[in-house]
Tab-separated table of C-alpha atoms in Angstrom:
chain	number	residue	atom	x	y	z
A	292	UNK	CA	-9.658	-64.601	3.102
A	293	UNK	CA	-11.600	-66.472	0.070
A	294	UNK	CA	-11.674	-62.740	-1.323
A	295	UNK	CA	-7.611	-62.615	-1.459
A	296	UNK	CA	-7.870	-66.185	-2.711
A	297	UNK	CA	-10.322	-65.509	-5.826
A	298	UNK	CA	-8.372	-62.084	-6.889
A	299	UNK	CA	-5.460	-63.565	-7.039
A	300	UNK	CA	-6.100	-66.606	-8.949
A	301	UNK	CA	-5.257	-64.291	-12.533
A	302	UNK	CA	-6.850	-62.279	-15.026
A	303	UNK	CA	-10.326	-62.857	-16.672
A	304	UNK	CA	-12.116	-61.667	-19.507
A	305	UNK	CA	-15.840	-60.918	-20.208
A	306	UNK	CA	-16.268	-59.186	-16.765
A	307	UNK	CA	-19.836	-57.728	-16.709
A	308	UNK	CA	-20.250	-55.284	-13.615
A	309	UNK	CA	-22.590	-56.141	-10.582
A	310	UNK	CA	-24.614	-53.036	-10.869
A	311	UNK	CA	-25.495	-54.019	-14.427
A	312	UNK	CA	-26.215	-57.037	-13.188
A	313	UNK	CA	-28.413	-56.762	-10.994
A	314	UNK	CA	-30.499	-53.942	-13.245
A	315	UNK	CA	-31.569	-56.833	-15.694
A	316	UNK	CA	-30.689	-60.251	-14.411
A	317	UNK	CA	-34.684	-60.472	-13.439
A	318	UNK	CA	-35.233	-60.458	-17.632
A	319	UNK	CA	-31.718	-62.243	-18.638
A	320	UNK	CA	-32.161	-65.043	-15.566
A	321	UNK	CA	-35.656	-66.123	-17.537
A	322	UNK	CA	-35.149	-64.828	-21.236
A	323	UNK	CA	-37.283	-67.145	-23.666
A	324	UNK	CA	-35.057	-65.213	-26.490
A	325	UNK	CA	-37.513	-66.007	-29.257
A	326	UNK	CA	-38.846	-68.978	-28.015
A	327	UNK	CA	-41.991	-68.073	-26.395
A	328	UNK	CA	-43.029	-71.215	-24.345
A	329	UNK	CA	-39.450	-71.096	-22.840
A	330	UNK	CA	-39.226	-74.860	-22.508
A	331	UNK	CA	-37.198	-75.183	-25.778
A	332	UNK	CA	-33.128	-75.699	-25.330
A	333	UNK	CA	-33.029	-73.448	-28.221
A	334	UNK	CA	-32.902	-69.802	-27.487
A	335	UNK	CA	-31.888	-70.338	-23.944
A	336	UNK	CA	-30.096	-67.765	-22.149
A	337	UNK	CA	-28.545	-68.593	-18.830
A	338	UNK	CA	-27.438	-65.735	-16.121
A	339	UNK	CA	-24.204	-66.948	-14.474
A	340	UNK	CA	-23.160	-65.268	-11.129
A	341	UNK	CA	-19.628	-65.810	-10.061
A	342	UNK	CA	-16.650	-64.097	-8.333
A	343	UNK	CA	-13.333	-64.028	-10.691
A	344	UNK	CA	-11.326	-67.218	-10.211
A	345	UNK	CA	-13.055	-69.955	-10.896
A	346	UNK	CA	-11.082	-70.008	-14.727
A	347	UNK	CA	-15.065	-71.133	-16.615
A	348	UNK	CA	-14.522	-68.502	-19.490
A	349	UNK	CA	-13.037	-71.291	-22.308
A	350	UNK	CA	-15.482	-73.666	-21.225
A	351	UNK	CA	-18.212	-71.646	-21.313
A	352	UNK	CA	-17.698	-71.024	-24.677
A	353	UNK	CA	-16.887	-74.819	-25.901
A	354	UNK	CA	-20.118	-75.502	-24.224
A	355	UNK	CA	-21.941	-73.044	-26.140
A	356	UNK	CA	-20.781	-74.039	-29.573
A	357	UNK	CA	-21.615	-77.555	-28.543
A	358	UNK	CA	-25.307	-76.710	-27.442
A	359	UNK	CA	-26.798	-74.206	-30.390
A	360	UNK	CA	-29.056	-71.901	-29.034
A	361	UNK	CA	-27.777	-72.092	-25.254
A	362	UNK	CA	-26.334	-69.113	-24.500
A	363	UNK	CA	-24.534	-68.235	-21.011
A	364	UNK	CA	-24.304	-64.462	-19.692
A	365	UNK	CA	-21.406	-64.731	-17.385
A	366	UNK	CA	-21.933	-62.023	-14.528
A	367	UNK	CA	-18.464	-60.890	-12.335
A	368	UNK	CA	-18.703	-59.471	-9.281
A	369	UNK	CA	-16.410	-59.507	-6.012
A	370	UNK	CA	-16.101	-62.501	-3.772
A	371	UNK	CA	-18.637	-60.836	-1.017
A	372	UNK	CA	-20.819	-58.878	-3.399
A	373	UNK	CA	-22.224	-61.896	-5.075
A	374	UNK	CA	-23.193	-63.397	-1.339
A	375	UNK	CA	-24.607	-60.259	-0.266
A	376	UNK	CA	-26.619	-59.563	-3.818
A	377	UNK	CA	-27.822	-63.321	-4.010
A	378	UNK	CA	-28.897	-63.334	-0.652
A	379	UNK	CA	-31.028	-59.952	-1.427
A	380	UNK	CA	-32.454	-61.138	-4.524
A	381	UNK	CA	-33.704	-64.115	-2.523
A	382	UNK	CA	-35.151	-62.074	-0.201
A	383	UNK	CA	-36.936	-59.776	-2.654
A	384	UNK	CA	-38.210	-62.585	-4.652
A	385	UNK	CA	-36.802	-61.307	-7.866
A	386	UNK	CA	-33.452	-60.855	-9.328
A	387	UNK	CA	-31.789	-63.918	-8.572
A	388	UNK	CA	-29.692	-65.565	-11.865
A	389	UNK	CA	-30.332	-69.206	-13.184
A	390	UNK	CA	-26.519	-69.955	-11.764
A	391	UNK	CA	-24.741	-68.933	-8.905
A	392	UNK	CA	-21.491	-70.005	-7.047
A	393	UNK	CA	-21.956	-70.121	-3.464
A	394	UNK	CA	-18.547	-70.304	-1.124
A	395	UNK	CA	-18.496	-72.843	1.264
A	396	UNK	CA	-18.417	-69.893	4.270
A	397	UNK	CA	-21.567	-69.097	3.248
A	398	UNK	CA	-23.245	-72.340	2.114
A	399	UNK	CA	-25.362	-72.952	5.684
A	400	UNK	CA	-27.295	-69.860	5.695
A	401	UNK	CA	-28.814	-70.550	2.036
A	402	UNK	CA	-28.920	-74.211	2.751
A	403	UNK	CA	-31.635	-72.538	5.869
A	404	UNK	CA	-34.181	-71.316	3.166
A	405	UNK	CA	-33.982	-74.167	0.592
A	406	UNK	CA	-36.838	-73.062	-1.353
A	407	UNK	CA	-34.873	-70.772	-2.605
A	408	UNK	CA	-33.204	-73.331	-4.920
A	409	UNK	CA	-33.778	-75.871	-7.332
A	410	UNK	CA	-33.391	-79.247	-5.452
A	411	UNK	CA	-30.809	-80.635	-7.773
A	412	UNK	CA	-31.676	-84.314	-6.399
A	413	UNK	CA	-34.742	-83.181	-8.280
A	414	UNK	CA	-32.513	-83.047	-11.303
A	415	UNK	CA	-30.772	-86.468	-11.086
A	416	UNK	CA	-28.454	-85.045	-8.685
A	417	UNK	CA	-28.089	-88.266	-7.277
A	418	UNK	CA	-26.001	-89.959	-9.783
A	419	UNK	CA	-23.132	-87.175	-8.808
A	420	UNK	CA	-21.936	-88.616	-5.268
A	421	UNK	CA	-19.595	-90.657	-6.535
A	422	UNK	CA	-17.574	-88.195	-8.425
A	423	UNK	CA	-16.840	-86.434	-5.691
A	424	UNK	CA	-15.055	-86.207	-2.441
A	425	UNK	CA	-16.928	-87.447	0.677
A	426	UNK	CA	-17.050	-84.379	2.610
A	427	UNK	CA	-17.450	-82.074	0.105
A	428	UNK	CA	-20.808	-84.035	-1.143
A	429	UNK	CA	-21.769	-84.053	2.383
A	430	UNK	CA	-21.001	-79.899	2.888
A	431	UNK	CA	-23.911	-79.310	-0.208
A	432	UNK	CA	-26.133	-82.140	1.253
A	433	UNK	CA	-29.005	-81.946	3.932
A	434	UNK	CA	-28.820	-84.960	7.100
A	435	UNK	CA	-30.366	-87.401	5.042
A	436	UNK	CA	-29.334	-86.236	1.620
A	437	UNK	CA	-32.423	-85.585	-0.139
A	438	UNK	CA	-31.812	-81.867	-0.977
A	439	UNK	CA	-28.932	-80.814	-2.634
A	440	UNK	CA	-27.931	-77.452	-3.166
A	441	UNK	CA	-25.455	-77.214	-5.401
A	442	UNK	CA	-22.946	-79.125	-7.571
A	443	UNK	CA	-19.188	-79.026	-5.768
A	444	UNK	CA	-16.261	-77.075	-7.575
A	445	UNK	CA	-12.907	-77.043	-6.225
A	446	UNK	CA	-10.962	-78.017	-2.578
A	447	UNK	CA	-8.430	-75.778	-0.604
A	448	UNK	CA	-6.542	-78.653	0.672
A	449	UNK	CA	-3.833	-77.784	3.351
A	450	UNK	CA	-0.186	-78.068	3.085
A	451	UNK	CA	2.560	-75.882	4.492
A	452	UNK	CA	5.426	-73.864	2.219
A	453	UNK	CA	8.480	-72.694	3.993
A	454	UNK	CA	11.970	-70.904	3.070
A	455	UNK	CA	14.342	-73.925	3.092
A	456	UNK	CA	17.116	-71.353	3.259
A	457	UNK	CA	15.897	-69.587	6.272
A	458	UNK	CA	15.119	-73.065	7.735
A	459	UNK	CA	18.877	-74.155	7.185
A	460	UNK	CA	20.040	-71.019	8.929
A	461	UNK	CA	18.279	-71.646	12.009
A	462	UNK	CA	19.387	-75.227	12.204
A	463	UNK	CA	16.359	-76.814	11.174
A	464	UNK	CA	16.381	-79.583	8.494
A	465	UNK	CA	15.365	-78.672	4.878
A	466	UNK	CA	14.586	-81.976	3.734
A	467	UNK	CA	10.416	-82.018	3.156
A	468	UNK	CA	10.118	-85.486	4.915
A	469	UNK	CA	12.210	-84.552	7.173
A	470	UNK	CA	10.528	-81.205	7.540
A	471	UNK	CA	7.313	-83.221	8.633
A	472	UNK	CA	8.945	-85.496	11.132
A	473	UNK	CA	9.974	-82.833	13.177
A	474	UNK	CA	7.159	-80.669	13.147
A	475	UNK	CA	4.671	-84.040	13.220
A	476	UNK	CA	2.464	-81.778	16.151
A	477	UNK	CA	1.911	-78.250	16.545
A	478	UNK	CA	3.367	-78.054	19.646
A	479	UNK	CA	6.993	-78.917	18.165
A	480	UNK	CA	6.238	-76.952	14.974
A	481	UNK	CA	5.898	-73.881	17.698
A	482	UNK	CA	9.092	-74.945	19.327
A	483	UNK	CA	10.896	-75.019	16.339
A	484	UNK	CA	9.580	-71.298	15.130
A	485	UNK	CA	11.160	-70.098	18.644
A	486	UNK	CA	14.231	-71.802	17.453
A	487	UNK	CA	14.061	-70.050	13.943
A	488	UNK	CA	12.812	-66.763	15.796
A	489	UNK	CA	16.206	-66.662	18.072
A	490	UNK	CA	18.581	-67.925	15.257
A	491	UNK	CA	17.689	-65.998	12.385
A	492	UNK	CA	15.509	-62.625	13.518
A	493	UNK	CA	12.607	-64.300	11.326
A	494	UNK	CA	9.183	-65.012	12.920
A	495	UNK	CA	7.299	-68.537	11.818
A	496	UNK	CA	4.809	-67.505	10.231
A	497	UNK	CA	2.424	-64.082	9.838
A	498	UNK	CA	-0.265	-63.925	12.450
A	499	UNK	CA	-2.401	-65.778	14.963
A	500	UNK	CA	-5.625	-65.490	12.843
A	501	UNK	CA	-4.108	-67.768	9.546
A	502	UNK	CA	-1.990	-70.075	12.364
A	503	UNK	CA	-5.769	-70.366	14.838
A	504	UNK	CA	-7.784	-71.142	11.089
A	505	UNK	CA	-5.151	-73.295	9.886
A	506	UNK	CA	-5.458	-75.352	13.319
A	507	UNK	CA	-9.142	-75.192	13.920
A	508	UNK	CA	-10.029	-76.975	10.154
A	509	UNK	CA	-8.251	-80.154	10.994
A	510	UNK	CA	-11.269	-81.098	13.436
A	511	UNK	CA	-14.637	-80.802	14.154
A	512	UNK	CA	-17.300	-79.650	15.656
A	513	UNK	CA	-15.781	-76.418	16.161
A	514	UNK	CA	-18.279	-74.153	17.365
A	515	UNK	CA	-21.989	-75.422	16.282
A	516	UNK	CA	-23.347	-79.148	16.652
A	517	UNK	CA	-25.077	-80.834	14.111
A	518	UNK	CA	-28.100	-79.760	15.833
A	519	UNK	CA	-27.120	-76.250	15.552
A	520	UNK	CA	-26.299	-75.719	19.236
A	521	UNK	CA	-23.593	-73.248	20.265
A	522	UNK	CA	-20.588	-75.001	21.780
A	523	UNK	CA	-17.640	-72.753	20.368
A	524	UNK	CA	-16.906	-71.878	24.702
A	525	UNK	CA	-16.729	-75.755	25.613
A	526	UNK	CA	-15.854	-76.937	21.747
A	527	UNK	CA	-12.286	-79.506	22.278
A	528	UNK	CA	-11.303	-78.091	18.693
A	529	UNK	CA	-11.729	-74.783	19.485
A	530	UNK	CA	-9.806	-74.513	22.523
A	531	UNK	CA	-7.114	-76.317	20.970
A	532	UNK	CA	-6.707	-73.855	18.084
A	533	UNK	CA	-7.526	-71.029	20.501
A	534	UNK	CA	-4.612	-71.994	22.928
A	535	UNK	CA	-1.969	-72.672	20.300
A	536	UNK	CA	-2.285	-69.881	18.559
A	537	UNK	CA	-2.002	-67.602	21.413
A	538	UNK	CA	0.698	-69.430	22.821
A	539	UNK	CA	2.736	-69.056	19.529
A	540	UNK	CA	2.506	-64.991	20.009
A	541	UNK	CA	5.803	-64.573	19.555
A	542	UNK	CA	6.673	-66.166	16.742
A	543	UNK	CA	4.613	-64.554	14.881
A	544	UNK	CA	4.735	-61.726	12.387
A	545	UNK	CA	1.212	-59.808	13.248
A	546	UNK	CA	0.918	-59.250	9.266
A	547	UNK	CA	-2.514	-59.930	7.948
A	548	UNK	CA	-3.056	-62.194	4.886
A	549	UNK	CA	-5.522	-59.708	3.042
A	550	UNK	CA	-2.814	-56.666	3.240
A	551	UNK	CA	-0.221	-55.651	1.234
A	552	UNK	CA	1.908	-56.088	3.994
A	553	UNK	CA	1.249	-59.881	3.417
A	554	UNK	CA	3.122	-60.023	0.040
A	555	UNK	CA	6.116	-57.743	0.925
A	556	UNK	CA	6.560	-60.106	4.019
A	557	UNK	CA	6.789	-63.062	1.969
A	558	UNK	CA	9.418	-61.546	-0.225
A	559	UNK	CA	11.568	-60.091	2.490
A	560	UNK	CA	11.370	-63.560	4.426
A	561	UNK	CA	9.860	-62.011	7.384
A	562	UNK	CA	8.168	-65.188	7.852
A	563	UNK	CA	9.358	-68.370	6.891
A	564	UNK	CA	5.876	-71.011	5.973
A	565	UNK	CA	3.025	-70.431	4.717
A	566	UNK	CA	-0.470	-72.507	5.532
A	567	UNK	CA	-0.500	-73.522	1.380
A	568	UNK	CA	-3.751	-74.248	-0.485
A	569	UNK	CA	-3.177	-74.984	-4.030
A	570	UNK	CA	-4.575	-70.905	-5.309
A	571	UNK	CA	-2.142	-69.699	-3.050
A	572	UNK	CA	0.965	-71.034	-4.539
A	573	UNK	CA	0.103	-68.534	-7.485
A	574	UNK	CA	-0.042	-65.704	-4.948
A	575	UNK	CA	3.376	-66.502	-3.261
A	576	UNK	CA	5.202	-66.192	-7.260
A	577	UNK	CA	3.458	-62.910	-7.763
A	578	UNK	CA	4.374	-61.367	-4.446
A	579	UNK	CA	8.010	-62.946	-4.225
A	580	UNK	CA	9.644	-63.736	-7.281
A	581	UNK	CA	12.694	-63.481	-6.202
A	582	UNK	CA	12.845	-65.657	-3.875
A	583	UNK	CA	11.987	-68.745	-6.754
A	584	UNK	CA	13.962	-71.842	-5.562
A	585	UNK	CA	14.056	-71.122	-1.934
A	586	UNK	CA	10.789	-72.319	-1.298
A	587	UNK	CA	9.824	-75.901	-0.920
A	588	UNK	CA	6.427	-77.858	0.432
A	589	UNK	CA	5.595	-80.275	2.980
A	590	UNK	CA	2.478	-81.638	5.383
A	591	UNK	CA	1.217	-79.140	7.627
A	592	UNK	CA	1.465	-80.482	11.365
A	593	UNK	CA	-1.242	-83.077	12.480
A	594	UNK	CA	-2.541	-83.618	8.790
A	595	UNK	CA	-4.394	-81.969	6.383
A	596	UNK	CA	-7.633	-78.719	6.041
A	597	UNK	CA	-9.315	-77.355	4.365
A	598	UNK	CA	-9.414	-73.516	3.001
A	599	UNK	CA	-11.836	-72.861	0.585
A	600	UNK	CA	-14.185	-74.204	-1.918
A	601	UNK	CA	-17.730	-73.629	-3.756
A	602	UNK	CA	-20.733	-74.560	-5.282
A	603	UNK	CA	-22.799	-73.964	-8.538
A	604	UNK	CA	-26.300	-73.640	-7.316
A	605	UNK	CA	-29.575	-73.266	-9.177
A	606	UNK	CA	-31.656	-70.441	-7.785
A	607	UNK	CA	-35.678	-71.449	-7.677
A	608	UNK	CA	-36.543	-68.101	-9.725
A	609	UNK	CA	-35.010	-70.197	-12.490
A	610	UNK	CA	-36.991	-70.830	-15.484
A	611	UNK	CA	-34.690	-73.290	-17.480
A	612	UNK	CA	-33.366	-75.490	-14.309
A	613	UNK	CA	-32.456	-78.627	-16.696
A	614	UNK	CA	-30.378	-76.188	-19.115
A	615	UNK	CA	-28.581	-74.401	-15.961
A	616	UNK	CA	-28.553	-78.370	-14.584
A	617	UNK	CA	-26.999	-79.763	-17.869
A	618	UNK	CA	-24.770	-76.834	-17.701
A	619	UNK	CA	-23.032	-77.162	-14.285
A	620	UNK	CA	-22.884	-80.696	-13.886
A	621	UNK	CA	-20.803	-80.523	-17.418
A	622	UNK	CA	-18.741	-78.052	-15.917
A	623	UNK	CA	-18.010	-79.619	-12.548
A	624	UNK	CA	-17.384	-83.557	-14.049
A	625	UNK	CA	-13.922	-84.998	-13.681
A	626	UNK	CA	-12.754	-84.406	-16.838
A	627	UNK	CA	-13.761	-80.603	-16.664
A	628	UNK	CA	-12.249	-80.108	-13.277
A	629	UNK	CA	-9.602	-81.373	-14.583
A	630	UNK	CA	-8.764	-79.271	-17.614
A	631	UNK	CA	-9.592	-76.437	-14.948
A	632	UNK	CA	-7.325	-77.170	-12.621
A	633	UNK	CA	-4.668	-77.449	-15.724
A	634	UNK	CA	-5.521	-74.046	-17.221
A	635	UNK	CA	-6.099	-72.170	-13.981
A	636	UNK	CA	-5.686	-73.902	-10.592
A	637	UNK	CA	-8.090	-74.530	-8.361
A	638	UNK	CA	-8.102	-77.776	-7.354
A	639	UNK	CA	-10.524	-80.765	-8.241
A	640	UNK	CA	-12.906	-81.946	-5.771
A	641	UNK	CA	-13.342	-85.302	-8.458
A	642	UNK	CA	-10.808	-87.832	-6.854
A	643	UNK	CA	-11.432	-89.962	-9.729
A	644	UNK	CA	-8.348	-87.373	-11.541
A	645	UNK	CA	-6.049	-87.689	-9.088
A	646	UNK	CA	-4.144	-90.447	-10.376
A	647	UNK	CA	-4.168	-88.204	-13.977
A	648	UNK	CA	-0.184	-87.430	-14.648
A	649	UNK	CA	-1.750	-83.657	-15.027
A	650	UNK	CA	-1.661	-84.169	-11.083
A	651	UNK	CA	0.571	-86.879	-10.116
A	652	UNK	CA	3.665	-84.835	-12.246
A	653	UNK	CA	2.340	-81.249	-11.099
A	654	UNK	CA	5.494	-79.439	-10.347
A	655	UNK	CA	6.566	-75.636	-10.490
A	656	UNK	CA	10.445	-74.677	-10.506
A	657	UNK	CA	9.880	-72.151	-8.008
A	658	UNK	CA	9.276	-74.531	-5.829
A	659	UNK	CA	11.444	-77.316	-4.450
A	660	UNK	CA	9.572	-80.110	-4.693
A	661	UNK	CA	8.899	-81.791	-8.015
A	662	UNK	CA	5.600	-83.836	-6.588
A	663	UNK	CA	3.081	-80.808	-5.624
A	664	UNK	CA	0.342	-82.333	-6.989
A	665	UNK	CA	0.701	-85.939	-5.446
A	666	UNK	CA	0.569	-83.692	-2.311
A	667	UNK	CA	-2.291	-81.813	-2.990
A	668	UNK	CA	-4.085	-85.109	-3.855
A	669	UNK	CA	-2.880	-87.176	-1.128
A	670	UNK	CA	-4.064	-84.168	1.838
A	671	UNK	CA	-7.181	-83.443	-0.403
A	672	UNK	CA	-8.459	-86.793	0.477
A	673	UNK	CA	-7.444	-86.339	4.096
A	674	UNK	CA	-9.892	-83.823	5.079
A	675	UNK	CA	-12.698	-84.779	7.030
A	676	UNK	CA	-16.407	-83.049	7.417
A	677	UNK	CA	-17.285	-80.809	9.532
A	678	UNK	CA	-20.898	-79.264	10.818
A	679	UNK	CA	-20.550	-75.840	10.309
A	680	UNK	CA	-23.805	-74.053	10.620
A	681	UNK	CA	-25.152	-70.269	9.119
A	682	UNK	CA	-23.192	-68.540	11.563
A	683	UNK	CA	-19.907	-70.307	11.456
A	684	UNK	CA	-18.134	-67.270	9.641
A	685	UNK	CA	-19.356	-64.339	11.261
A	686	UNK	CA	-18.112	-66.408	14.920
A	687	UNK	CA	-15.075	-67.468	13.068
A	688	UNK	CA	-14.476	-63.600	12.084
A	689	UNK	CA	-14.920	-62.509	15.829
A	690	UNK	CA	-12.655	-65.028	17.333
A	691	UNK	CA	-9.998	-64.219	14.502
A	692	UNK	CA	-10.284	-60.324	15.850
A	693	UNK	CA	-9.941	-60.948	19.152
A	694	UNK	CA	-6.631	-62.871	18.164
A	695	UNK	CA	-5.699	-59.811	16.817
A	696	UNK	CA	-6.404	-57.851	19.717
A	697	UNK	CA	-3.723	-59.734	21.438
A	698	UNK	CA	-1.346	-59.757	18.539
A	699	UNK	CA	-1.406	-55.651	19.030
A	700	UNK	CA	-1.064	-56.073	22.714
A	701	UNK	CA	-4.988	-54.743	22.871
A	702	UNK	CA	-6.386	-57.462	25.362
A	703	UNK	CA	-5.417	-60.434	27.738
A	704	UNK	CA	-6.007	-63.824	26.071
A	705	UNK	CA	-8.730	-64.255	28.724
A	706	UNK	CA	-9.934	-60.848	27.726
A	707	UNK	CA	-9.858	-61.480	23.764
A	708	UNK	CA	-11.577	-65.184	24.412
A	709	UNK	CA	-14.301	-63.391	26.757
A	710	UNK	CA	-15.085	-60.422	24.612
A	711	UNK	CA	-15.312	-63.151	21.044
A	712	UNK	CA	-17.857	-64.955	23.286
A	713	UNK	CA	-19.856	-62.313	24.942
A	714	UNK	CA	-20.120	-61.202	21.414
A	715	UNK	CA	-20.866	-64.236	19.278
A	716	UNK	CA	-23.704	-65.015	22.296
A	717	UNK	CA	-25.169	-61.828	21.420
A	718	UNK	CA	-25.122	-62.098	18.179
A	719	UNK	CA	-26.589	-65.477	18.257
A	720	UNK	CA	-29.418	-64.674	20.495
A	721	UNK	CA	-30.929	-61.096	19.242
């Protein structure tokens, strides 16, 4: 899902492949250039591992021209090659860059080894808190926040686009507010996609897995405590999601998010909402542009989520931690966030910006409503933390399969919930 999200945020320049990558970033991640002790800022050169969408190229270079003799080697790879290839590098001992991003799906299993990182409280990481939101500091923080793993980048808060034309032919209101007030639950927004199912031949929205997700990051725990015990089969949040989305079956389109299916659905207005982070709003006006002015935004049901979101870490193998320190902290303040968010999207985790008319005026005539980013700001700061653990995704990914087992008429419900836990228990116990 984060995959979809980063290729679709636009093009980038300065791509260096992987493979390349990885065949010198164990010189590059420690190059002296021709300073030999390697503690001089001059001559610096710092390896930069990223996935494309995070929209760092101009800054990279201001930053450069303001710093003589820093120079960053931006490395592109895709969204789960540069997990898989930092997390082997680690292993090895070698080939790990002075900078990485790290997605918050994967943040718990390196936050398990954290040796493997520069402990940016180390670094005056404790001056950051402030600038950011609560549980996004918390996500890169240990229990008692005295190891910090990376410096946040953007949020993926939650709201929910839908066809206002589709909604008007089924008899539901088109008005955003009123949008909200009668889908305020989940139950009644399901009530009100059999409505729009029966009226208009459309389904709600495009399958159980994005309805189940959307659901199941409004609370917490979901299926680890704090502790890291396994609770997914008794978790309240889990059932919940679990039992709405399967209820809500038939209002659904069965069309996966990460197909090309996905897109041509959203143009032909197979499915009227969307589950709307702020890089997906970009995806909807490449896939659909016809259908610019027919779309407008309001509060997904029972408050805000969140769906996606990273990190700049600072491998240990680094030898220039305060350059690659300076560097990222730049990069993520307010004011940077901000710019980013102008040029390219994703959205600041700083709330400090939210007030900035860059935000507060956001608005996009494809879409209805002229206050997006008053939205985005208000649900941003709605989303609470949430214990996830270093096995949260690959659980996640086998309850989202056994929702589509049931969405192809595969299994029972009680036969896709038994098979996801017979699984993840496996899994979790070899």
């Amino acid at each position: 899902m984060r995959e979809l999200k980063r290729m679709k945020m636009g093009a980038l320049v300065g791509v260096t492949v992987m493979g390349m990558a990885l065949a010198g970033c164990a010189d590059t991640g420690s190059s002296n250039g021709n300073n030999e002790s390697g503690n001089n800022s001059e001559d610096v050169e710092l390896t930069m591992w990223l996935w494309p969408g995070f929209g760092l190229e101009n800054l990279l270079k201001e930053y450069e021209e303001n710093n003589p003799g820093i120079k960053v080697n931006l490395q592109e790879a895709e969204y789960a090659d540069i997990h898989q290839n930092l997390i082997t590098a680690l292993a090895a001992g070698s080939g790990a860059p002075d900078i990485s991003g790290i997605d918050e799906g994967y943040l718990d299993r390196f936050m398990e080894n954290p040796d493997h990182f520069h402990n940016l409280m180390d670094l005056g990481g404790e001056e950051l808190k402030d600038q950011y939101l609560d549980f996004k500091w918390q996500q890169g923080t240990n229990a008692d926040e005295s190891f910090l793993i990376g410096v946040p980048t953007d949020v993926g808060p939650m709201v929910m686009a839908y066809r206002a034309d589709i909604f008007e032919e089924a008899g539901l209101p088109t008005d955003p507010d009123e949008v909200a007030e009668k889908m305020g639950t989940w139950e009644e927004y399901i009530e009100a996609g059999k409505q729009l199912q029966e009226e208009t031949g459309s389904f709600m929205f495009n399958n159980l897995s994005d309805l189940y997700t959307a659901i199941l990051e409004q609370g917490s725990p979901q299926y680890f405590e704090d502790d890291g015990t396994f609770i997914a089969g008794e978790s309240e949040r889990n059932q919940y999601a679990w039992d709405l989305a399967t209820s809500a079956v038939d209002i659904s389109a069965g069309i996966d998010r990460s197909t090309t299916e996905w897109g041509a659905g959203v143009a032909a207005g197979e499915f009227a909402t969307v589950f709307l982070p702020p890089w997906m709003l970009q995806n909807i006006k490449n896939d659909a542009p016809d259908t610019s002015g027919l779309w407008n935004i309001t509060n997904m049901p029972e408050g805000s989520g969140n769906f996606g979101g990273s990190f700049l870490s600072i491998p240990s193998e680094s030898d220039h931690p305060e350059e690659a320190y300076d560097l990222v902290t730049w990069l993520m303040a307010p004011e940077q966030q901000l710019r980013i968010f102008e040029e390219n999207g994703p959205f600041p985790s700083t709330p400090e910006v939210y007030d900035d008319p860059a935000i507060q005026e956001l608005q996009d005539d494809f879409f209805l409503r002229d206050d997006l980013g008053a939205l985005y700001a208000e649900a941003a700061e709605e989303i609470v933390y949430g214990y996830k653990g270093s096995l949260h995704e690959p659980v996640g990914t086998l309850f989202r399969d056994a929702l589509q087992t049931i969405e192809d008429g595969t299994n029972s419900k009680e036969e896709a919930w038994n098979g996801a836990m017979e699984e993840a228990e496996r899994q979790i116990n070899r």
